[in-house]
Tab-separated table of C-alpha atoms in Angstrom:
chain	number	residue	atom	x	y	z
A	1	MET	CA	-44.193	36.242	5.423
A	2	THR	CA	-43.630	38.780	8.230
A	3	SER	CA	-42.627	38.146	11.641
A	4	SER	CA	-43.114	39.996	14.949
A	5	ASN	CA	-39.434	40.932	14.976
A	6	ASP	CA	-39.622	42.422	11.572
A	7	GLN	CA	-39.810	46.185	11.851
A	8	ILE	CA	-40.011	46.582	8.166
A	9	LYS	CA	-43.423	45.548	7.188
A	10	SER	CA	-43.885	43.898	3.887
A	11	THR	CA	-44.916	46.494	1.253
A	12	SER	CA	-45.365	46.358	-2.323
A	13	ILE	CA	-41.786	47.760	-2.735
A	14	ARG	CA	-40.077	45.752	-0.245
A	15	SER	CA	-40.686	42.092	-0.593
A	16	TYR	CA	-39.030	39.036	0.598
A	17	GLN	CA	-40.216	35.454	0.668
A	18	LEU	CA	-38.170	33.750	3.304
A	19	PRO	CA	-39.062	34.758	6.812
A	20	LEU	CA	-36.357	36.796	8.558
A	21	THR	CA	-36.715	35.226	11.984
A	22	LYS	CA	-36.208	31.808	10.571
A	23	VAL	CA	-33.090	33.000	8.750
A	24	LYS	CA	-31.919	34.576	11.804
A	25	SER	CA	-32.290	31.319	13.899
A	26	ILE	CA	-30.397	29.523	11.347
A	27	ILE	CA	-27.485	32.095	11.579
A	28	LYS	CA	-27.638	31.829	15.404
A	29	LEU	CA	-27.107	28.019	15.208
A	30	ASP	CA	-23.291	28.507	14.835
A	31	ASN	CA	-22.120	29.350	18.419
A	32	ASN	CA	-19.331	31.481	17.151
A	33	THR	CA	-21.570	34.053	15.487
A	34	ARG	CA	-21.680	37.505	16.850
A	35	MET	CA	-24.708	39.679	17.260
A	36	ILE	CA	-26.200	40.522	13.744
A	37	SER	CA	-28.229	43.549	12.964
A	38	GLN	CA	-31.676	43.268	11.535
A	39	ASP	CA	-30.532	44.998	8.344
A	40	SER	CA	-27.911	42.317	7.925
A	41	VAL	CA	-30.399	39.641	8.283
A	42	TYR	CA	-32.674	41.199	5.702
A	43	ILE	CA	-29.696	41.446	3.162
A	44	LEU	CA	-28.678	37.935	3.919
A	45	THR	CA	-32.109	36.846	3.252
A	46	LEU	CA	-32.346	38.664	0.017
A	47	ALA	CA	-29.027	37.192	-1.011
A	48	THR	CA	-30.247	33.621	-0.183
A	49	GLU	CA	-33.335	34.170	-2.276
A	50	GLU	CA	-31.079	35.381	-5.090
A	51	PHE	CA	-28.971	32.328	-4.668
A	52	ILE	CA	-32.086	30.020	-4.875
A	53	ARG	CA	-33.012	31.605	-8.135
A	54	MET	CA	-29.473	31.304	-9.522
A	55	LEU	CA	-29.153	27.575	-8.518
A	56	THR	CA	-32.572	26.948	-10.043
A	57	ARG	CA	-31.634	28.607	-13.277
A	58	ASP	CA	-28.438	26.579	-13.430
A	59	ALA	CA	-30.045	23.291	-12.444
A	60	HIS	CA	-32.698	24.060	-15.193
A	61	ASN	CA	-29.897	24.518	-17.791
A	62	SER	CA	-28.457	21.134	-16.646
A	63	MET	CA	-31.725	19.632	-17.225
A	64	LYS	CA	-32.075	20.949	-20.671
A	65	GLN	CA	-28.636	19.658	-21.679
A	66	CYS	CA	-29.674	16.245	-20.487
A	67	ALA	CA	-32.883	16.505	-22.603
A	68	SER	CA	-34.674	15.528	-19.406
A	69	LYS	CA	-38.285	16.279	-18.821
A	70	ARG	CA	-38.178	16.742	-15.160
A	71	LEU	CA	-35.809	18.593	-12.839
A	72	ASP	CA	-34.007	16.226	-10.632
A	73	ARG	CA	-31.568	16.192	-7.818
A	74	LEU	CA	-28.955	15.015	-10.310
A	75	HIS	CA	-29.346	18.314	-12.274
A	76	ILE	CA	-28.494	20.268	-9.131
A	77	PHE	CA	-25.453	17.998	-8.408
A	78	SER	CA	-24.385	18.591	-11.921
A	79	SER	CA	-24.592	22.462	-11.547
A	80	ILE	CA	-22.741	22.174	-8.278
A	81	ASN	CA	-19.944	20.306	-9.779
A	82	THR	CA	-19.691	22.425	-12.741
A	83	ASN	CA	-19.710	25.976	-11.444
A	84	PRO	CA	-16.942	26.846	-9.067
A	85	LEU	CA	-19.276	29.263	-7.250
A	86	TYR	CA	-20.949	26.432	-5.761
A	87	GLU	CA	-17.820	24.796	-4.314
A	88	PHE	CA	-18.831	25.659	-0.838
A	89	LEU	CA	-21.715	23.187	-1.214
A	90	ASP	CA	-19.318	20.524	-2.051
A	91	GLY	CA	-18.403	18.853	1.146
A	92	SER	CA	-21.920	19.200	2.712
A	93	PHE	CA	-23.652	16.480	0.870
A	94	ASP	CA	-22.246	13.123	0.228
B	1	MET	CA	-26.580	10.729	0.686
B	2	ILE	CA	-29.296	12.885	2.115
B	3	ASP	CA	-32.413	10.821	3.037
B	4	SER	CA	-34.820	13.011	1.436
B	5	SER	CA	-37.718	10.863	2.463
B	6	ASN	CA	-36.981	11.743	6.051
B	7	ASN	CA	-39.894	13.767	7.214
B	8	SER	CA	-39.511	13.037	10.959
B	9	GLY	CA	-39.915	16.098	13.198
B	10	ASN	CA	-36.256	16.246	14.258
B	11	GLU	CA	-34.944	19.431	15.607
B	12	ASP	CA	-33.280	20.328	12.324
B	13	ASP	CA	-36.655	20.918	10.799
B	14	ASP	CA	-36.988	23.932	13.143
B	15	LYS	CA	-33.675	25.307	11.753
B	16	CYS	CA	-34.654	25.003	8.221
B	17	VAL	CA	-36.045	27.526	5.845
B	18	PRO	CA	-39.654	26.831	5.188
B	19	ARG	CA	-40.009	24.415	2.506
B	20	ALA	CA	-43.168	26.020	1.002
B	21	ALA	CA	-41.270	29.346	0.470
B	22	VAL	CA	-38.455	27.711	-1.324
B	23	TYR	CA	-40.840	25.750	-3.503
B	24	LYS	CA	-42.584	28.815	-4.515
B	25	MET	CA	-39.452	30.600	-5.427
B	26	ILE	CA	-38.400	27.625	-7.531
B	27	LYS	CA	-41.824	27.507	-9.139
B	28	ASP	CA	-41.574	31.065	-10.128
B	29	CYS	CA	-38.359	30.446	-12.038
B	30	THR	CA	-39.398	27.184	-13.633
B	31	GLN	CA	-43.121	27.839	-14.311
B	32	HIS	CA	-43.778	24.882	-16.802
B	33	ILE	CA	-41.159	22.591	-15.546
B	34	ARG	CA	-41.868	19.666	-13.353
B	35	VAL	CA	-39.518	19.475	-10.285
B	36	SER	CA	-39.064	16.177	-8.444
B	37	GLY	CA	-39.663	16.075	-4.679
B	38	GLU	CA	-36.037	15.066	-3.974
B	39	ALA	CA	-34.864	18.018	-5.914
B	40	LYS	CA	-36.983	20.427	-3.972
B	41	GLU	CA	-35.721	19.005	-0.749
B	42	PHE	CA	-32.185	19.351	-2.042
B	43	PHE	CA	-32.845	22.998	-2.852
B	44	VAL	CA	-33.855	23.560	0.729
B	45	GLN	CA	-30.689	21.926	1.965
B	46	CYS	CA	-28.484	24.096	-0.355
B	47	CYS	CA	-30.426	27.042	0.956
B	48	ASN	CA	-29.602	26.180	4.512
B	49	GLU	CA	-25.981	25.779	3.654
B	50	PHE	CA	-25.817	29.003	1.814
B	51	ILE	CA	-27.177	30.857	4.818
B	52	HIS	CA	-24.554	29.124	7.093
B	53	THR	CA	-21.681	29.849	4.832
B	54	LEU	CA	-22.612	33.320	4.132
B	55	ALA	CA	-23.246	34.067	7.863
B	56	LEU	CA	-19.907	32.605	8.772
B	57	GLN	CA	-18.056	34.590	6.216
B	58	ALA	CA	-19.749	37.743	7.351
B	59	ASN	CA	-18.854	36.901	10.925
B	60	THR	CA	-15.154	36.611	9.928
B	61	VAL	CA	-15.203	39.904	8.109
B	62	CYS	CA	-16.857	41.402	11.187
B	63	GLU	CA	-14.108	39.962	13.339
B	64	GLN	CA	-11.347	41.204	11.172
B	65	GLN	CA	-12.851	44.722	11.535
B	66	THR	CA	-12.981	44.034	15.302
B	67	LYS	CA	-16.597	45.036	15.379
B	68	ARG	CA	-18.978	43.419	17.523
B	69	LEU	CA	-22.170	43.603	15.474
B	70	VAL	CA	-22.494	42.245	12.007
B	71	HIS	CA	-23.382	45.008	9.433
B	72	PRO	CA	-24.813	44.823	6.008
B	73	ASP	CA	-21.376	45.893	4.721
B	74	HIS	CA	-20.039	42.748	6.173
B	75	ILE	CA	-22.456	40.596	4.443
B	76	VAL	CA	-21.721	42.355	1.137
B	77	THR	CA	-18.031	41.766	1.602
B	78	ALA	CA	-18.692	38.243	2.435
B	79	LEU	CA	-20.629	37.920	-0.649
B	80	ASN	CA	-17.839	39.269	-2.671
B	81	ASN	CA	-15.335	36.904	-0.960
B	82	MET	CA	-17.678	34.019	-1.935
B	83	GLY	CA	-17.833	35.111	-5.542
B	84	PHE	CA	-21.528	36.258	-5.384
B	85	GLY	CA	-20.630	39.941	-5.822
B	86	SER	CA	-23.316	40.183	-8.421
B	87	TYR	CA	-25.838	40.022	-5.732
B	88	LYS	CA	-24.621	43.261	-4.084
B	89	THR	CA	-26.473	45.729	-6.187
B	90	LYS	CA	-29.806	44.166	-5.848
B	91	CYS	CA	-29.525	43.520	-2.229
B	92	LEU	CA	-28.330	47.159	-1.389
B	93	ASN	CA	-31.002	48.690	-3.682
B	94	ALA	CA	-33.782	46.870	-1.917
B	95	MET	CA	-32.280	47.823	1.493
B	96	GLU	CA	-32.185	51.447	0.592
B	97	THR	CA	-35.751	51.510	-0.590
B	98	ALA	CA	-36.787	49.727	2.646
B	99	GLN	CA	-34.915	52.200	4.773
B	100	GLU	CA	-36.550	55.159	3.034
B	101	GLU	CA	-39.887	53.633	3.737
B	102	ILE	CA	-39.129	53.278	7.502
B	103	ALA	CA	-37.966	56.822	7.669
B	104	GLN	CA	-41.115	58.046	6.068
B	105	LYS	CA	-43.287	56.196	8.369
B	106	ARG	CA	-41.291	57.399	11.263
B	107	ARG	CA	-41.579	60.969	10.317
B	108	LYS	CA	-45.362	60.480	9.944
B	109	LEU	CA	-45.687	58.957	13.431
B	110	HIS	CA	-43.523	61.342	15.375
B	111	GLY	CA	-44.388	64.449	13.674
B	112	LYS	CA	-46.313	67.259	15.388
B	113	PRO	CA	-50.026	66.504	15.757
B	114	THR	CA	-51.838	68.400	13.076
B	115	SER	CA	-53.976	71.329	14.096
B	116	ILE	CA	-56.441	73.562	11.962
B	117	TYR	CA	-54.840	76.586	13.602
B	118	THR	CA	-51.363	78.089	13.005
B	119	ASP	CA	-48.812	78.380	15.796
B	120	ASP	CA	-49.492	82.122	15.944
B	121	GLU	CA	-53.267	81.598	16.284
B	122	LEU	CA	-52.701	78.973	18.967
B	123	ARG	CA	-50.498	81.369	20.857
B	124	GLN	CA	-53.222	84.096	20.674
B	125	LYS	CA	-55.844	81.736	21.909
B	126	GLN	CA	-53.630	80.818	24.763
B	127	GLU	CA	-53.013	84.442	25.747
B	128	LEU	CA	-56.623	84.965	25.647
B	129	LEU	CA	-57.310	82.220	28.018
B	130	PHE	CA	-54.634	83.529	30.399
B	131	GLN	CA	-56.246	86.863	30.453
B	132	GLN	CA	-59.765	85.435	31.165
B	133	ALA	CA	-58.251	83.613	33.953
B	134	ARG	CA	-56.589	86.607	35.392
B	135	GLU	CA	-59.738	88.532	35.316
B	136	GLU	CA	-61.704	85.849	36.966
B	137	ALA	CA	-59.126	85.559	39.731
B	138	GLN	CA	-59.286	89.361	40.198
B	139	GLN	CA	-63.037	89.277	40.346
B	140	LEU	CA	-62.956	86.644	42.939
B	141	GLU	CA	-60.472	88.586	44.963
B	142	ASP	CA	-62.623	91.781	44.712
B	143	ASP	CA	-65.609	89.926	45.654
B	144	ASP	CA	-63.799	88.428	48.721
B	145	TRP	CA	-62.766	91.747	49.761
B	146	ALA	CA	-66.126	93.320	49.347
B	147	ARG	CA	-67.591	90.557	51.405
B	148	THR	CA	-65.108	91.189	54.014
B	149	GLN	CA	-65.923	94.799	54.092
B	150	GLU	CA	-69.602	94.238	54.425
B	151	LEU	CA	-69.052	91.858	57.349
B	152	SER	CA	-66.895	94.258	59.328
B	153	LYS	CA	-69.430	97.120	58.597
B	154	GLU	CA	-72.147	94.847	59.891
B	155	ALA	CA	-70.216	94.116	63.009
B	156	LEU	CA	-69.536	97.705	63.653
B	157	ARG	CA	-73.149	98.747	63.082
B	158	LYS	CA	-74.281	96.117	65.612
B	159	LYS	CA	-71.823	97.308	67.988
B	160	LEU	CA	-73.057	100.882	67.681
B	161	GLU	CA	-76.650	99.777	67.949
B	162	ALA	CA	-75.898	98.214	71.303
B	163	THR	CA	-74.247	101.353	72.564
B	164	ARG	CA	-77.083	103.814	71.389
B	165	THR	CA	-79.693	101.551	73.244
B	166	ASP	CA	-78.092	102.634	76.444
B	167	ASP	CA	-78.165	106.386	75.371
B	168	ASP	CA	-81.744	106.284	74.453
B	169	ASN	CA	-82.593	106.337	78.050
B	170	TYR	CA	-81.278	109.824	78.357
B	171	ASP	CA	-83.185	111.243	75.192
B	172	ASP	CA	-86.560	110.702	76.574
């Protein structure tokens, strides 16, 4: 998905799946944030996509351990509680 | 608990990564696995949270360096701080490739317009055109001068004519 602000058009080499403008507006929600360069938004988007893949893989593993047939929210919870990397997610959802 | 069945159009929905994009990414990773709707929604929430946290961290790094604009370096440092240093290589590689592409496109757009003639040939052609222009200008000037000459000769002749008519009386 490309946006009008995106000066890097989507090509076969450069691909991303989350729209940059959306990511940027989420970043801007925090009033304290400074100006952010377009390159930074791009890198942040890539990191986010990588994060989704990572979390999905971990949740999938949790699911296998439970011998479940369907990936459920509980499996994601389980991954969050197990892996210290996901600690930042801890306080957000109660 | 998150009310995952909440689909009302509150303003948070605008500041949320598009669900379809997230679903697609999850699907790519878990091709034959069924994923519950609640889990999908939860992934989206985690996604938003990640963006917030990473952006905040990067902002802090930026501040510490007393810079006013958040740079990719700040994002990378923030990733390291959060423990996601493994993302660094992939992100930076992708960015380098993208930047190369932009540079290439820029060179194409702003480069000299192509011509079938070489620079020297173009210069010669230009010189030829200047020469022609000079000759034409000279010609015009000469014509002008000749015309002026003609007119004054004509005027003189008429004057003489007028004078001779008087003299004719004496030749008879």
